[in-house]
Coordinates of C-alpha atoms in Angstrom, one line a residue:
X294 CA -60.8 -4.3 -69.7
X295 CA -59.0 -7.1 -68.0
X296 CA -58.1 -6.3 -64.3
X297 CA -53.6 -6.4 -63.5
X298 CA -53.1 -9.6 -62.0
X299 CA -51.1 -8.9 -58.4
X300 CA -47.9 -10.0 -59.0
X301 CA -45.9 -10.9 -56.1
X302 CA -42.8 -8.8 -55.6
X303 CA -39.9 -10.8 -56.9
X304 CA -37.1 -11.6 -53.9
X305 CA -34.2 -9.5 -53.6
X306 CA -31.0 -10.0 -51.9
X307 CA -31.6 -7.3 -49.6
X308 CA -35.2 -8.2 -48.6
X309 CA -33.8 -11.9 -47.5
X310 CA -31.0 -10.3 -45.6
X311 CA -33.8 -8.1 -43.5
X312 CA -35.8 -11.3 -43.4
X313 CA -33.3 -13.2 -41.9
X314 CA -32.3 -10.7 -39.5
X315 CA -35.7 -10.3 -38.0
X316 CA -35.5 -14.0 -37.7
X317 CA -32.9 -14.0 -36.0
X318 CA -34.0 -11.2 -33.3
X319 CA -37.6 -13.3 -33.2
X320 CA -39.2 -10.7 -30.9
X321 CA -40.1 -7.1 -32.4
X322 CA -38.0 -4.6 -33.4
X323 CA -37.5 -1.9 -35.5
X324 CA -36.2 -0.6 -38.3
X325 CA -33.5 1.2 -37.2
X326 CA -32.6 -1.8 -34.8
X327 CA -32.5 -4.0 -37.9
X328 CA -30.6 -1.7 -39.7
X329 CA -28.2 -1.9 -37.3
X330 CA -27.8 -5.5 -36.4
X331 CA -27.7 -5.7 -40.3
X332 CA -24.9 -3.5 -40.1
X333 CA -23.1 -4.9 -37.5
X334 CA -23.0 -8.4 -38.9
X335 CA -21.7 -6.2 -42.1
X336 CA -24.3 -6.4 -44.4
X337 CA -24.0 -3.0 -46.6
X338 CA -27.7 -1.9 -46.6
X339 CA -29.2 1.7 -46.4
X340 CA -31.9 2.3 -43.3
X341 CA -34.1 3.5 -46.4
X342 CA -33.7 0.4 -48.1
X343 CA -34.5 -1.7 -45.1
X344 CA -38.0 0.6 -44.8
X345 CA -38.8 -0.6 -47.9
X346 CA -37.8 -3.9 -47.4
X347 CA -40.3 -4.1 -44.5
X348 CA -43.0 -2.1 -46.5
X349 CA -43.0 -5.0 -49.0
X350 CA -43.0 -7.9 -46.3
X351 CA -45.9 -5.8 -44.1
X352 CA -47.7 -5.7 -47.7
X353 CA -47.4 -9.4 -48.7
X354 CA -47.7 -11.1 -45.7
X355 CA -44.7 -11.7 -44.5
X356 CA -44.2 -9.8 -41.5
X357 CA -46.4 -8.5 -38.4
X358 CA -46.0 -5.0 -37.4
X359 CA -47.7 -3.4 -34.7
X360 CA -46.9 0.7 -33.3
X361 CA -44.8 1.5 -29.9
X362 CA -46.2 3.9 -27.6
X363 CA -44.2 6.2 -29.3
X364 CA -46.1 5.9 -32.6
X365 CA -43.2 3.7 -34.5
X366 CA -43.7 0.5 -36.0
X367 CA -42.2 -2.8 -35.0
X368 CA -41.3 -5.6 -36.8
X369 CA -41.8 -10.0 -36.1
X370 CA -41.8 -12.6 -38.5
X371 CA -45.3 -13.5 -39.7
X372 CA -45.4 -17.5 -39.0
X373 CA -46.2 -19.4 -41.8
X374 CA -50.0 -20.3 -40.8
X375 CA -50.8 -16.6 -40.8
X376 CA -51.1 -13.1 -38.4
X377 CA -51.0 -13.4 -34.6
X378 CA -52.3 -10.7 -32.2
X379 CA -50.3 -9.7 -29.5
X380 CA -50.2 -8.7 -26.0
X381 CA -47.2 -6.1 -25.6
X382 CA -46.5 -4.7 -22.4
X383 CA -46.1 -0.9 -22.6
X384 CA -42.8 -0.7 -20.4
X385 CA -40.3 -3.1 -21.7
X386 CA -42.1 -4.4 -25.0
X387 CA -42.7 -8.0 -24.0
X388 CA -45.1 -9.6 -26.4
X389 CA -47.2 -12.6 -26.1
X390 CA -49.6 -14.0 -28.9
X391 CA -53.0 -13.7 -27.8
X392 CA -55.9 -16.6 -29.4
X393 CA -58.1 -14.4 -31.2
X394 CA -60.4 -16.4 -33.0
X395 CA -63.3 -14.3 -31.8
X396 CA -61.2 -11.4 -33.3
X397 CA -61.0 -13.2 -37.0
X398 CA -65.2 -14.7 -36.9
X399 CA -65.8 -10.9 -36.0
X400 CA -64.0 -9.8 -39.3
X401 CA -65.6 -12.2 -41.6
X402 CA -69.1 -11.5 -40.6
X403 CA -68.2 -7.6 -41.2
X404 CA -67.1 -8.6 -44.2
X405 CA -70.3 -10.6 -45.2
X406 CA -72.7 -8.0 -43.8
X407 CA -70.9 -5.2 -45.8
X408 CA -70.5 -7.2 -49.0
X409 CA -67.0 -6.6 -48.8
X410 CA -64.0 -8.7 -49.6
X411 CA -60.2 -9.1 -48.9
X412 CA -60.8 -7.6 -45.4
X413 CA -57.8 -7.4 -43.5
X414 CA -57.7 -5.8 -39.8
X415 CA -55.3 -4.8 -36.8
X416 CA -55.3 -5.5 -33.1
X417 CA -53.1 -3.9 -31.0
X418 CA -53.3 -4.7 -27.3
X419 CA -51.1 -3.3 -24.9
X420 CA -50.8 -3.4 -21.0
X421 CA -47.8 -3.7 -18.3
X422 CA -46.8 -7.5 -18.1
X423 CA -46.4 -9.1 -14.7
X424 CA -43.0 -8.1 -14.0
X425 CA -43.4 -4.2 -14.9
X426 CA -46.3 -3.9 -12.6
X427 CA -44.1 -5.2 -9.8
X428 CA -41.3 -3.1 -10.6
X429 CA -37.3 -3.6 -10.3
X430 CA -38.1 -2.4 -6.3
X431 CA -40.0 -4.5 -5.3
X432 CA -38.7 -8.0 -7.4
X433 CA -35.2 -6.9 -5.7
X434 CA -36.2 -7.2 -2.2
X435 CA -38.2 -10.4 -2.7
X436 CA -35.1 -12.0 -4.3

């Protein structure tokens, strides 16, 4: 038997309007948010539709998602030389791409030592960025 080839999904007209919205926000977001900037800039699309939309990005490639405190997914752009990790800061969602090259050598040898192939993985690192920890207080009174 002949293994299914992966066919890429094909392009739809709603998949490039969600693309081009997150492009547009270029720092993460979510669905809802897209939905309604999408919206607002009158694009008739359904929030379900836009879920999917980003469903079939996150699975080909095309987008980076990583989870809020609050267990939901955000949404970025992939660039087109492949993932980033991020740094997001916990209290106003700041995110900064991280080099994680260590990261990426760790995940091939895995991969090698396990026999395994196509190995993806996810990094999420969060903190409080510089002007969090500080706080509005304290950034007023030194202005």
């Amino acid at each position: 038997m002949t293994p299914k080839r992966s066919v890429p999904p094909r392009s739809t007209r709603q998949r490039q309007a969600v693309l081009s919205a997150l492009h547009a926000r270029g720092a993460f977001t979510s669905a809802r948010d897209l939905h309604e900037a999408l919206e607002a800039d009158g694009v008739a699309i359904g929030l379900t539709t836009v879920y999917r939309a980003l469903h079939v990005l996150n699975r080909t490639g095309r987008v980076d998602v990583i989870r809020e405190k609050t267990g939901e997914r955000l949404y970025r752009p992939r660039p087109e030389d492949g993932h980033r990790h991020y740094l997001v800061c916990r209290a106003c969602g700041l995110s900064k791409v991280v080099e994680a090259d260590a990261v990426e050598r760790w995940a091939e040898n895995v991969a090698e030592a396990t026999g395994f192939a196509e190995v993806e993985h996810t990094v999420e690192l969060t903190g409080v960025c510089g002007d969090c920890r500080v706080g509005p207080a304290a950034r007023d009174s030194a202005g």
